[in-house]
Coordinates of C-alpha atoms in Angstrom, one line a residue:
R942 CA 1.5 11.7 23.4
S943 CA 4.8 11.8 21.5
M944 CA 6.1 9.3 18.9
V945 CA 9.6 7.9 19.0
V946 CA 11.2 7.1 15.6
T947 CA 13.9 4.5 15.8
E948 CA 16.5 4.3 13.1
L949 CA 17.4 0.8 12.1
G950 CA 20.8 -0.3 11.0
P951 CA 21.4 -2.7 8.1
A952 CA 21.4 -5.7 10.5
E953 CA 18.1 -4.7 12.0
V954 CA 16.5 -4.0 8.6
M955 CA 17.6 -7.5 7.5
E956 CA 16.1 -9.1 10.6
V957 CA 12.7 -7.4 9.9
F958 CA 12.9 -8.6 6.3
E959 CA 13.7 -12.1 7.4
I960 CA 10.6 -12.2 9.7
R961 CA 8.5 -10.6 7.0
A962 CA 9.7 -13.2 4.4
A963 CA 8.6 -16.0 6.6
L964 CA 5.2 -14.4 7.3
E965 CA 4.5 -13.3 3.8
G966 CA 5.4 -16.8 2.5
L967 CA 3.0 -18.3 5.0
A968 CA 0.2 -15.8 4.1
F969 CA 0.7 -16.5 0.4
R970 CA 0.6 -20.3 0.9
L971 CA -2.6 -20.0 3.0
A972 CA -4.2 -17.6 0.4
L973 CA -3.4 -19.7 -2.7
P974 CA -6.3 -22.1 -2.6
H975 CA -8.7 -19.1 -2.5
L976 CA -7.1 -17.2 -5.4
R977 CA -9.3 -18.5 -8.3
G978 CA -11.9 -17.1 -10.7
E979 CA -12.6 -13.4 -10.4
L980 CA -9.9 -13.0 -7.8
L981 CA -7.3 -13.9 -10.5
H982 CA -8.6 -11.0 -12.6
E983 CA -8.3 -8.7 -9.7
I984 CA -4.7 -9.8 -9.2
D985 CA -3.9 -9.2 -12.8
D986 CA -5.5 -5.7 -12.6
L987 CA -3.4 -4.9 -9.5
L988 CA -0.3 -6.0 -11.3
R989 CA -1.1 -3.9 -14.3
R990 CA -1.8 -0.9 -12.1
M991 CA 1.5 -1.3 -10.4
N992 CA 3.4 -1.7 -13.7
R993 CA 1.8 1.4 -15.2
V994 CA 3.5 3.7 -12.6
I995 CA 6.9 2.1 -12.3
D996 CA 8.6 5.5 -12.7
A997 CA 6.3 7.2 -10.1
H998 CA 8.1 5.9 -7.0
E999 CA 5.6 6.9 -4.3
L1000 CA 2.6 5.6 -6.3
W1001 CA 4.5 2.4 -7.3
I1002 CA 5.1 1.7 -3.6
E1003 CA 1.5 2.3 -2.7
R1004 CA 0.3 0.0 -5.5
H1005 CA 3.0 -2.6 -4.6
D1006 CA 1.7 -2.6 -1.1
A1007 CA -1.9 -3.0 -2.3
F1008 CA -0.8 -6.0 -4.5
H1009 CA 0.8 -7.7 -1.5
D1010 CA -2.1 -6.8 0.8
Y1011 CA -4.6 -8.3 -1.6
L1012 CA -2.8 -11.6 -1.7
H1013 CA -2.3 -11.7 2.1
Y1014 CA -6.0 -10.8 2.8
W1015 CA -7.1 -14.1 1.2
S1016 CA -5.0 -16.0 3.8
G1017 CA -8.0 -15.5 6.1
R1018 CA -5.6 -14.6 9.0
P1019 CA -6.2 -11.0 10.0
R1020 CA -3.5 -11.1 12.7
L1021 CA -1.0 -12.4 10.3
V1022 CA -1.9 -9.7 7.8
A1023 CA -1.6 -7.1 10.6
Q1024 CA 1.9 -8.3 11.5
I1025 CA 3.1 -8.2 7.9
R1026 CA 1.8 -4.6 7.6
Q1027 CA 3.6 -3.6 10.8
L1028 CA 6.8 -5.1 9.6
R1029 CA 6.5 -3.5 6.2
A1030 CA 5.9 -0.1 7.8
A1031 CA 9.1 -0.6 9.9
V1032 CA 11.2 -0.8 6.8
Q1033 CA 9.2 1.4 4.5
P1034 CA 11.5 4.5 4.9
Y1035 CA 14.5 2.3 3.7
L1036 CA 12.5 0.9 0.8
R1037 CA 11.6 4.5 -0.3
L1038 CA 15.2 5.6 -0.2
Y1039 CA 16.3 2.5 -2.2
V1040 CA 13.6 2.9 -4.8
E1041 CA 14.4 6.6 -5.2
W1042 CA 18.1 5.8 -5.6
K1043 CA 17.7 2.8 -7.9
T1044 CA 18.4 3.4 -11.5
Q1045 CA 17.0 0.1 -12.9
T1046 CA 13.3 0.9 -12.5
E1047 CA 12.3 -1.8 -14.9
K1048 CA 13.4 -4.4 -12.4
H1049 CA 10.9 -3.3 -9.7
G1050 CA 8.1 -5.5 -10.9
Y1051 CA 9.5 -8.5 -12.7
E1052 CA 9.2 -10.8 -9.7
H1053 CA 5.5 -9.9 -9.4
E1054 CA 4.9 -11.5 -12.7
E1055 CA 6.3 -14.7 -11.3
I1056 CA 4.1 -14.3 -8.2
V1057 CA 1.0 -14.1 -10.5
A1058 CA 2.3 -17.2 -12.4
A1059 CA 2.6 -19.0 -9.0
V1060 CA -1.0 -18.1 -8.2
R1061 CA -2.1 -19.7 -11.5
S1062 CA 0.0 -22.8 -11.0
G1063 CA -1.7 -23.5 -7.6
N1064 CA 1.4 -25.1 -6.1
A1065 CA 1.2 -23.7 -2.5
R1066 CA 4.7 -24.8 -1.4
E1067 CA 6.4 -23.4 -4.5
A1068 CA 4.4 -20.2 -4.1
E1069 CA 5.5 -19.9 -0.5
E1070 CA 9.2 -20.3 -1.4
L1071 CA 8.8 -17.8 -4.3
M1072 CA 7.3 -15.2 -1.9
R1073 CA 10.0 -15.7 0.7
G1074 CA 12.7 -15.4 -2.0
H1075 CA 11.0 -12.2 -3.4
V1076 CA 11.1 -10.5 0.0
M1077 CA 14.6 -11.6 0.8
R1078 CA 16.0 -10.4 -2.5
S1079 CA 14.6 -7.0 -1.6
A1080 CA 16.2 -7.3 1.8
I1081 CA 19.6 -8.0 0.4
K1082 CA 19.4 -5.1 -2.1
I1083 CA 18.2 -2.6 0.5
T1084 CA 20.7 -3.6 3.2
E1085 CA 23.5 -3.5 0.7
F1086 CA 22.4 0.0 -0.3
L1087 CA 22.2 1.1 3.3
R1088 CA 25.7 -0.2 4.0
T1089 CA 27.1 1.6 1.0
A1090 CA 25.3 4.8 1.8
R1091 CA 26.5 4.7 5.4
S1092 CA 30.1 4.0 4.5
N1093 CA 30.0 7.1 2.2
A1094 CA 28.7 9.2 5.1
S1095 CA 30.9 10.7 7.8
T1096 CA 28.1 10.0 10.4
P1097 CA 25.3 7.5 10.2
P1098 CA 22.3 9.4 8.7
A1099 CA 18.7 9.1 9.7
P1100 CA 16.5 7.5 7.0
D1101 CA 15.0 10.9 6.0
R1102 CA 18.5 12.3 5.6
M1103 CA 20.3 9.6 3.6
P1104 CA 23.2 11.0 1.6
D1105 CA 23.3 10.9 -2.2
V1106 CA 25.0 7.7 -3.4
E1107 CA 26.7 7.5 -6.8
R1108 CA 24.6 5.5 -9.1

């Protein structure tokens, strides 16, 4: 059995992020009533673990995914969580390229602090909007990066062969 890898263009990456934003917002809203007590401490620990490795890009991405997965898990919707993971996997190569290229590493995690604050506030609708916005801000940055990288290349590169972009 062989695997086919499809390269996504900026418009397709944006579409995946748009779907992901809607689903992650929904999962976060559904999870919020359950995120109390000991679960809050676990969320704080996950955030601290992510923030400790902000300059280790691969480890940061792994911990970032674990943070989001933990929040989504408490939605109690395993199919929803599976869809989110599948969508995240589809754009992961582009996130990796962007994170490696990005020079403002301190900006990686600041929105996650706001997400934790939303958990503490308990306002499900605001939390949903916050999560959607968080995902879409990433979408905009990554697709802008892809457009810039592609316009600097003579031929459209595959994700694993993205050209260097001036920082």
